[in-house]
Amino acid sequence: MPTLTLLCLGFSLINAFYFHAGEREEKCVIEDIPSDTWVSGAFKIQQWDIGGHDFLESAPGLGMFVTITTYNDEVLLSKLFGPQGTFYFTSHSPGEHIICLQSNSTRLLSFGGSKLRIHLDIRVGEHDLDAAIAQAKDKVNEVTFKLEHLIEQAKQILREQDYQRDREENFRVTSEATNSNVLWWAVTQTIIFISVGIFQMKHLKDFFIAKKLV
């Protein structure tokens, strides 16, 4: 399973990119996300036009199967979309989240080698503020939406800081354990070398005495 690795460590982080894949080929993206974080993703499929030697603006007859799982195989989303769509999920625990996309042809005849360009826009810790403001009926509601958005951003910053502190603590504990193991291994090696040396000296001494060389 090919995997595109993206470690997302900032709040309101936006990753917009595209990649190529074959028809019905699965590609995955790894996002490192704090707990209780809103994540949205938008995708679009473009199909290769053999005659025009370029990608078409759309991919008729193709759908996209989106699966989102955590590092412990908890399934957060598993849904079939059209050639263009948007998905949402909220992380329940901190750590790596795996976002997999696989085209699913609805045609009777599918060419496994068909080349696709998949555009993917992932937003971590960011709600759709513009849509909420557009639905606001007056300035008071607009200001309220903006204020709520700022409060949510502040909460997201705190969650991100807590997550980074946990990562640093885990790294520190792992480093200390590794250093301790290295120290004890060095002491063990030294004791083994000294023991082997003493044994060899005694053996040689007994050999020389037996041969009456000393």
PDB file of C-alpha atoms in Angstrom:
ATOM      1  CA  MET A   1       0.000   0.000   0.000  1.00  0.00           C
ATOM      2  CA  PRO A   2       1.765   3.197  -1.149  1.00  0.00           C
ATOM      3  CA  THR A   3       1.767   5.845   1.527  1.00  0.00           C
ATOM      4  CA  LEU A   4       2.332   9.579   1.351  1.00  0.00           C
ATOM      5  CA  THR A   5       3.575  10.662   4.769  1.00  0.00           C
ATOM      6  CA  LEU A   6       2.672  14.112   6.075  1.00  0.00           C
ATOM      7  CA  LEU A   7       3.281  14.937   9.709  1.00  0.00           C
ATOM      8  CA  CYS A   8       0.883  17.739  10.604  1.00  0.00           C
ATOM      9  CA  LEU A   9       2.088  19.404  13.770  1.00  0.00           C
ATOM     10  CA  GLY A  10       0.568  22.877  13.523  1.00  0.00           C
ATOM     11  CA  PHE A  11      -2.902  24.108  14.274  1.00  0.00           C
ATOM     12  CA  SER A  12      -5.098  25.165  11.357  1.00  0.00           C
ATOM     13  CA  LEU A  13      -2.643  23.460   9.054  1.00  0.00           C
ATOM     14  CA  ILE A  14      -3.571  23.253   5.373  1.00  0.00           C
ATOM     15  CA  ASN A  15      -2.054  20.697   3.005  1.00  0.00           C
ATOM     16  CA  ALA A  16      -3.030  21.121  -0.638  1.00  0.00           C
ATOM     17  CA  PHE A  17      -1.296  18.890  -3.157  1.00  0.00           C
ATOM     18  CA  TYR A  18      -1.929  16.328  -5.869  1.00  0.00           C
ATOM     19  CA  PHE A  19      -0.542  12.911  -6.709  1.00  0.00           C
ATOM     20  CA  HIS A  20      -0.892  10.359  -9.471  1.00  0.00           C
ATOM     21  CA  ALA A  21      -2.423   6.921  -9.125  1.00  0.00           C
ATOM     22  CA  GLY A  22      -3.748   4.121 -11.258  1.00  0.00           C
ATOM     23  CA  GLU A  23      -7.436   3.326 -11.480  1.00  0.00           C
ATOM     24  CA  ARG A  24      -8.519   1.365  -8.363  1.00  0.00           C
ATOM     25  CA  GLU A  25      -5.048   1.891  -6.849  1.00  0.00           C
ATOM     26  CA  GLU A  26      -5.041   2.842  -3.160  1.00  0.00           C
ATOM     27  CA  LYS A  27      -2.921   5.715  -1.866  1.00  0.00           C
ATOM     28  CA  CYS A  28      -2.699   6.764   1.788  1.00  0.00           C
ATOM     29  CA  VAL A  29      -1.711   9.891   3.683  1.00  0.00           C
ATOM     30  CA  ILE A  30      -0.568   9.847   7.317  1.00  0.00           C
ATOM     31  CA  GLU A  31      -1.576  12.828   9.463  1.00  0.00           C
ATOM     32  CA  ASP A  32      -0.236  13.289  13.008  1.00  0.00           C
ATOM     33  CA  ILE A  33      -3.186  14.928  14.774  1.00  0.00           C
ATOM     34  CA  PRO A  34      -3.932  15.926  18.406  1.00  0.00           C
ATOM     35  CA  SER A  35      -7.061  14.600  20.097  1.00  0.00           C
ATOM     36  CA  ASP A  36     -10.469  16.296  19.690  1.00  0.00           C
ATOM     37  CA  THR A  37      -9.357  18.010  16.488  1.00  0.00           C
ATOM     38  CA  TRP A  38     -11.631  18.788  13.548  1.00  0.00           C
ATOM     39  CA  VAL A  39     -10.221  17.667  10.189  1.00  0.00           C
ATOM     40  CA  SER A  40     -11.711  18.234   6.757  1.00  0.00           C
ATOM     41  CA  GLY A  41     -10.541  17.096   3.353  1.00  0.00           C
ATOM     42  CA  ALA A  42     -11.572  17.921  -0.194  1.00  0.00           C
ATOM     43  CA  PHE A  43     -10.541  15.906  -3.234  1.00  0.00           C
ATOM     44  CA  LYS A  44     -10.990  15.960  -6.989  1.00  0.00           C
ATOM     45  CA  ILE A  45     -10.131  13.322  -9.595  1.00  0.00           C
ATOM     46  CA  GLN A  46      -8.779  14.148 -13.056  1.00  0.00           C
ATOM     47  CA  GLN A  47      -8.501  11.425 -15.683  1.00  0.00           C
ATOM     48  CA  TRP A  48      -5.760  11.157 -18.283  1.00  0.00           C
ATOM     49  CA  ASP A  49      -6.901  11.825 -21.846  1.00  0.00           C
ATOM     50  CA  ILE A  50      -4.867   9.610 -24.177  1.00  0.00           C
ATOM     51  CA  GLY A  51      -5.890  11.559 -27.286  1.00  0.00           C
ATOM     52  CA  GLY A  52      -5.236  15.013 -25.838  1.00  0.00           C
ATOM     53  CA  HIS A  53      -2.164  13.936 -23.836  1.00  0.00           C
ATOM     54  CA  ASP A  54      -3.427  15.866 -20.832  1.00  0.00           C
ATOM     55  CA  PHE A  55      -5.666  15.447 -17.794  1.00  0.00           C
ATOM     56  CA  LEU A  56      -9.388  16.107 -18.165  1.00  0.00           C
ATOM     57  CA  GLU A  57     -11.113  18.474 -15.765  1.00  0.00           C
ATOM     58  CA  SER A  58     -13.205  15.614 -14.389  1.00  0.00           C
ATOM     59  CA  ALA A  59     -13.334  11.826 -14.304  1.00  0.00           C
ATOM     60  CA  PRO A  60     -16.775  10.624 -15.434  1.00  0.00           C
ATOM     61  CA  GLY A  61     -17.656   7.130 -14.306  1.00  0.00           C
ATOM     62  CA  LEU A  62     -15.215   7.176 -11.395  1.00  0.00           C
ATOM     63  CA  GLY A  63     -15.847   7.383  -7.673  1.00  0.00           C
ATOM     64  CA  MET A  64     -13.542   7.713  -4.676  1.00  0.00           C
ATOM     65  CA  PHE A  65     -13.659   5.389  -1.679  1.00  0.00           C
ATOM     66  CA  VAL A  66     -12.312   7.208   1.400  1.00  0.00           C
ATOM     67  CA  THR A  67     -11.234   5.281   4.507  1.00  0.00           C
ATOM     68  CA  ILE A  68      -9.862   6.937   7.649  1.00  0.00           C
ATOM     69  CA  THR A  69      -8.349   4.831  10.433  1.00  0.00           C
ATOM     70  CA  THR A  70      -6.231   5.463  13.519  1.00  0.00           C
ATOM     71  CA  TYR A  71      -2.908   3.847  14.414  1.00  0.00           C
ATOM     72  CA  ASN A  72      -4.809   1.179  16.416  1.00  0.00           C
ATOM     73  CA  ASP A  73      -7.079   0.333  13.423  1.00  0.00           C
ATOM     74  CA  GLU A  74     -10.142   2.235  14.659  1.00  0.00           C
ATOM     75  CA  VAL A  75     -12.250   3.168  11.614  1.00  0.00           C
ATOM     76  CA  LEU A  76     -13.416   6.795  11.747  1.00  0.00           C
ATOM     77  CA  LEU A  77     -14.822   7.018   8.222  1.00  0.00           C
ATOM     78  CA  SER A  78     -15.481   4.605   5.366  1.00  0.00           C
ATOM     79  CA  LYS A  79     -17.536   6.087   2.554  1.00  0.00           C
ATOM     80  CA  LEU A  80     -17.852   6.088  -1.226  1.00  0.00           C
ATOM     81  CA  PHE A  81     -17.928   9.519  -2.915  1.00  0.00           C
ATOM     82  CA  GLY A  82     -18.180  10.721  -6.475  1.00  0.00           C
ATOM     83  CA  PRO A  83     -15.236  12.049  -8.518  1.00  0.00           C
ATOM     84  CA  GLN A  84     -15.224  15.159  -6.311  1.00  0.00           C
ATOM     85  CA  GLY A  85     -16.202  15.522  -2.684  1.00  0.00           C
ATOM     86  CA  THR A  86     -15.488  16.634   0.871  1.00  0.00           C
ATOM     87  CA  PHE A  87     -15.105  14.522   4.007  1.00  0.00           C
ATOM     88  CA  TYR A  88     -14.957  15.413   7.704  1.00  0.00           C
ATOM     89  CA  PHE A  89     -13.931  13.674  10.909  1.00  0.00           C
ATOM     90  CA  THR A  90     -12.886  14.469  14.482  1.00  0.00           C
ATOM     91  CA  SER A  91      -9.914  12.751  16.090  1.00  0.00           C
ATOM     92  CA  HIS A  92     -10.739  10.978  19.364  1.00  0.00           C
ATOM     93  CA  SER A  93      -7.146  10.280  20.405  1.00  0.00           C
ATOM     94  CA  PRO A  94      -3.768  11.843  19.544  1.00  0.00           C
ATOM     95  CA  GLY A  95      -1.426  10.189  17.085  1.00  0.00           C
ATOM     96  CA  GLU A  96      -1.206   9.110  13.483  1.00  0.00           C
ATOM     97  CA  HIS A  97      -4.383   8.989  11.405  1.00  0.00           C
ATOM     98  CA  ILE A  98      -4.302   7.196   8.063  1.00  0.00           C
ATOM     99  CA  ILE A  99      -6.378   8.680   5.230  1.00  0.00           C
ATOM    100  CA  CYS A 100      -6.677   6.261   2.299  1.00  0.00           C
ATOM    101  CA  LEU A 101      -8.211   7.029  -1.086  1.00  0.00           C
ATOM    102  CA  GLN A 102      -9.016   4.472  -3.744  1.00  0.00           C
ATOM    103  CA  SER A 103     -10.791   5.124  -7.025  1.00  0.00           C
ATOM    104  CA  ASN A 104     -13.765   2.877  -7.671  1.00  0.00           C
ATOM    105  CA  SER A 105     -14.856   2.695 -11.285  1.00  0.00           C
ATOM    106  CA  THR A 106     -18.586   2.343 -11.945  1.00  0.00           C
ATOM    107  CA  ARG A 107     -18.000   1.379 -15.582  1.00  0.00           C
ATOM    108  CA  LEU A 108     -18.485  -2.172 -16.796  1.00  0.00           C
ATOM    109  CA  LEU A 109     -14.991  -2.120 -18.289  1.00  0.00           C
ATOM    110  CA  SER A 110     -12.216  -0.616 -16.213  1.00  0.00           C
ATOM    111  CA  PHE A 111      -8.671  -0.153 -17.360  1.00  0.00           C
ATOM    112  CA  GLY A 112      -6.443  -0.861 -14.349  1.00  0.00           C
ATOM    113  CA  GLY A 113      -3.629   1.134 -15.871  1.00  0.00           C
ATOM    114  CA  SER A 114      -5.634   4.333 -16.396  1.00  0.00           C
ATOM    115  CA  LYS A 115      -3.707   7.300 -15.041  1.00  0.00           C
ATOM    116  CA  LEU A 116      -5.445   9.571 -12.547  1.00  0.00           C
ATOM    117  CA  ARG A 117      -4.451  12.841 -10.930  1.00  0.00           C
ATOM    118  CA  ILE A 118      -5.953  13.241  -7.465  1.00  0.00           C
ATOM    119  CA  HIS A 119      -6.054  16.696  -5.885  1.00  0.00           C
ATOM    120  CA  LEU A 120      -6.275  16.616  -2.091  1.00  0.00           C
ATOM    121  CA  ASP A 121      -6.768  19.527   0.302  1.00  0.00           C
ATOM    122  CA  ILE A 122      -6.544  18.600   4.011  1.00  0.00           C
ATOM    123  CA  ARG A 123      -7.341  21.147   6.709  1.00  0.00           C
ATOM    124  CA  VAL A 124      -6.458  20.346  10.318  1.00  0.00           C
ATOM    125  CA  GLY A 125      -8.090  22.287  13.151  1.00  0.00           C
ATOM    126  CA  GLU A 126     -10.031  24.638  10.904  1.00  0.00           C
ATOM    127  CA  HIS A 127     -13.806  24.967  10.582  1.00  0.00           C
ATOM    128  CA  ASP A 128     -15.553  26.483   7.582  1.00  0.00           C
ATOM    129  CA  LEU A 129     -15.946  30.028   8.891  1.00  0.00           C
ATOM    130  CA  ASP A 130     -16.835  31.593   5.524  1.00  0.00           C
ATOM    131  CA  ALA A 131     -19.921  29.382   5.126  1.00  0.00           C
ATOM    132  CA  ALA A 132     -21.154  30.272   8.599  1.00  0.00           C
ATOM    133  CA  ILE A 133     -20.647  33.997   7.981  1.00  0.00           C
ATOM    134  CA  ALA A 134     -22.452  33.760   4.660  1.00  0.00           C
ATOM    135  CA  GLN A 135     -25.515  32.420   6.482  1.00  0.00           C
ATOM    136  CA  ALA A 136     -25.427  35.176   9.110  1.00  0.00           C
ATOM    137  CA  LYS A 137     -28.411  37.497   8.811  1.00  0.00           C
ATOM    138  CA  ASP A 138     -26.826  40.551  10.430  1.00  0.00           C
ATOM    139  CA  LYS A 139     -23.539  41.967  11.691  1.00  0.00           C
ATOM    140  CA  VAL A 140     -24.179  40.713  15.225  1.00  0.00           C
ATOM    141  CA  ASN A 141     -24.327  37.119  14.033  1.00  0.00           C
ATOM    142  CA  GLU A 142     -21.257  37.676  11.877  1.00  0.00           C
ATOM    143  CA  VAL A 143     -19.274  38.993  14.853  1.00  0.00           C
ATOM    144  CA  THR A 144     -20.567  36.085  16.962  1.00  0.00           C
ATOM    145  CA  PHE A 145     -19.362  33.551  14.412  1.00  0.00           C
ATOM    146  CA  LYS A 146     -15.960  35.211  14.218  1.00  0.00           C
ATOM    147  CA  LEU A 147     -15.681  35.301  18.015  1.00  0.00           C
ATOM    148  CA  GLU A 148     -16.597  31.610  18.267  1.00  0.00           C
ATOM    149  CA  HIS A 149     -14.021  30.861  15.607  1.00  0.00           C
ATOM    150  CA  LEU A 150     -11.317  32.683  17.569  1.00  0.00           C
ATOM    151  CA  ILE A 151     -12.277  30.819  20.743  1.00  0.00           C
ATOM    152  CA  GLU A 152     -12.090  27.510  18.858  1.00  0.00           C
ATOM    153  CA  GLN A 153      -8.668  28.459  17.486  1.00  0.00           C
ATOM    154  CA  ALA A 154      -7.447  29.260  21.010  1.00  0.00           C
ATOM    155  CA  LYS A 155      -8.702  25.872  22.233  1.00  0.00           C
ATOM    156  CA  GLN A 156      -6.983  24.193  19.308  1.00  0.00           C
ATOM    157  CA  ILE A 157      -3.696  25.911  20.197  1.00  0.00           C
ATOM    158  CA  LEU A 158      -3.980  24.608  23.766  1.00  0.00           C
ATOM    159  CA  ARG A 159      -4.717  21.084  22.504  1.00  0.00           C
ATOM    160  CA  GLU A 160      -1.726  21.279  20.176  1.00  0.00           C
ATOM    161  CA  GLN A 161       0.540  22.463  22.999  1.00  0.00           C
ATOM    162  CA  ASP A 162      -0.645  19.625  25.261  1.00  0.00           C
ATOM    163  CA  TYR A 163      -0.018  17.149  22.448  1.00  0.00           C
ATOM    164  CA  GLN A 164       3.487  18.468  21.846  1.00  0.00           C
ATOM    165  CA  ARG A 165       4.253  18.270  25.584  1.00  0.00           C
ATOM    166  CA  ASP A 166       3.115  14.648  25.605  1.00  0.00           C
ATOM    167  CA  ARG A 167       5.292  13.881  22.578  1.00  0.00           C
ATOM    168  CA  GLU A 168       8.299  15.547  24.208  1.00  0.00           C
ATOM    169  CA  GLU A 169       7.711  13.631  27.465  1.00  0.00           C
ATOM    170  CA  ASN A 170       7.466  10.319  25.589  1.00  0.00           C
ATOM    171  CA  PHE A 171      10.624  11.145  23.653  1.00  0.00           C
ATOM    172  CA  ARG A 172      12.465  12.048  26.870  1.00  0.00           C
ATOM    173  CA  VAL A 173      11.422   8.798  28.575  1.00  0.00           C
ATOM    174  CA  THR A 174      12.481   6.790  25.518  1.00  0.00           C
ATOM    175  CA  SER A 175      15.836   8.595  25.332  1.00  0.00           C
ATOM    176  CA  GLU A 176      16.538   8.039  29.030  1.00  0.00           C
ATOM    177  CA  ALA A 177      15.648   4.355  28.745  1.00  0.00           C
ATOM    178  CA  THR A 178      17.899   3.983  25.697  1.00  0.00           C
ATOM    179  CA  ASN A 179      20.811   5.731  27.426  1.00  0.00           C
ATOM    180  CA  SER A 180      20.350   3.532  30.493  1.00  0.00           C
ATOM    181  CA  ASN A 181      20.346   0.379  28.358  1.00  0.00           C
ATOM    182  CA  VAL A 182      23.501   1.514  26.547  1.00  0.00           C
ATOM    183  CA  LEU A 183      25.252   2.196  29.867  1.00  0.00           C
ATOM    184  CA  TRP A 184      24.362  -1.205  31.308  1.00  0.00           C
ATOM    185  CA  TRP A 185      25.402  -2.921  28.086  1.00  0.00           C
ATOM    186  CA  ALA A 186      28.786  -1.181  28.244  1.00  0.00           C
ATOM    187  CA  VAL A 187      29.229  -2.280  31.885  1.00  0.00           C
ATOM    188  CA  THR A 188      28.227  -5.845  30.985  1.00  0.00           C
ATOM    189  CA  GLN A 189      30.708  -5.914  28.086  1.00  0.00           C
ATOM    190  CA  THR A 190      33.485  -4.646  30.371  1.00  0.00           C
ATOM    191  CA  ILE A 191      32.750  -7.334  32.976  1.00  0.00           C
ATOM    192  CA  ILE A 192      32.728 -10.020  30.256  1.00  0.00           C
ATOM    193  CA  PHE A 193      36.056  -8.845  28.805  1.00  0.00           C
ATOM    194  CA  ILE A 194      37.685  -8.757  32.294  1.00  0.00           C
ATOM    195  CA  SER A 195      36.336 -12.219  33.113  1.00  0.00           C
ATOM    196  CA  VAL A 196      37.592 -13.663  29.813  1.00  0.00           C
ATOM    197  CA  GLY A 197      41.006 -12.053  30.390  1.00  0.00           C
ATOM    198  CA  ILE A 198      41.305 -13.488  33.897  1.00  0.00           C
ATOM    199  CA  PHE A 199      40.257 -16.925  32.640  1.00  0.00           C
ATOM    200  CA  GLN A 200      42.795 -16.834  29.816  1.00  0.00           C
ATOM    201  CA  MET A 201      45.611 -15.757  32.160  1.00  0.00           C
ATOM    202  CA  LYS A 202      44.779 -18.565  34.613  1.00  0.00           C
ATOM    203  CA  HIS A 203      44.552 -21.079  31.797  1.00  0.00           C
ATOM    204  CA  LEU A 204      47.933 -20.030  30.405  1.00  0.00           C
ATOM    205  CA  LYS A 205      49.479 -20.129  33.869  1.00  0.00           C
ATOM    206  CA  ASP A 206      48.198 -23.690  34.475  1.00  0.00           C
ATOM    207  CA  PHE A 207      49.443 -24.677  31.011  1.00  0.00           C
ATOM    208  CA  PHE A 208      52.949 -23.355  31.677  1.00  0.00           C
ATOM    209  CA  ILE A 209      53.059 -25.057  35.088  1.00  0.00           C
ATOM    210  CA  ALA A 210      51.891 -28.354  33.555  1.00  0.00           C
ATOM    211  CA  LYS A 211      54.594 -28.149  30.914  1.00  0.00           C
ATOM    212  CA  LYS A 212      57.148 -27.133  33.572  1.00  0.00           C
ATOM    213  CA  LEU A 213      57.957 -23.989  31.644  1.00  0.00           C
ATOM    214  CA  VAL A 214      57.858 -21.889  34.822  1.00  0.00           C
TER     215      VAL A 214
END
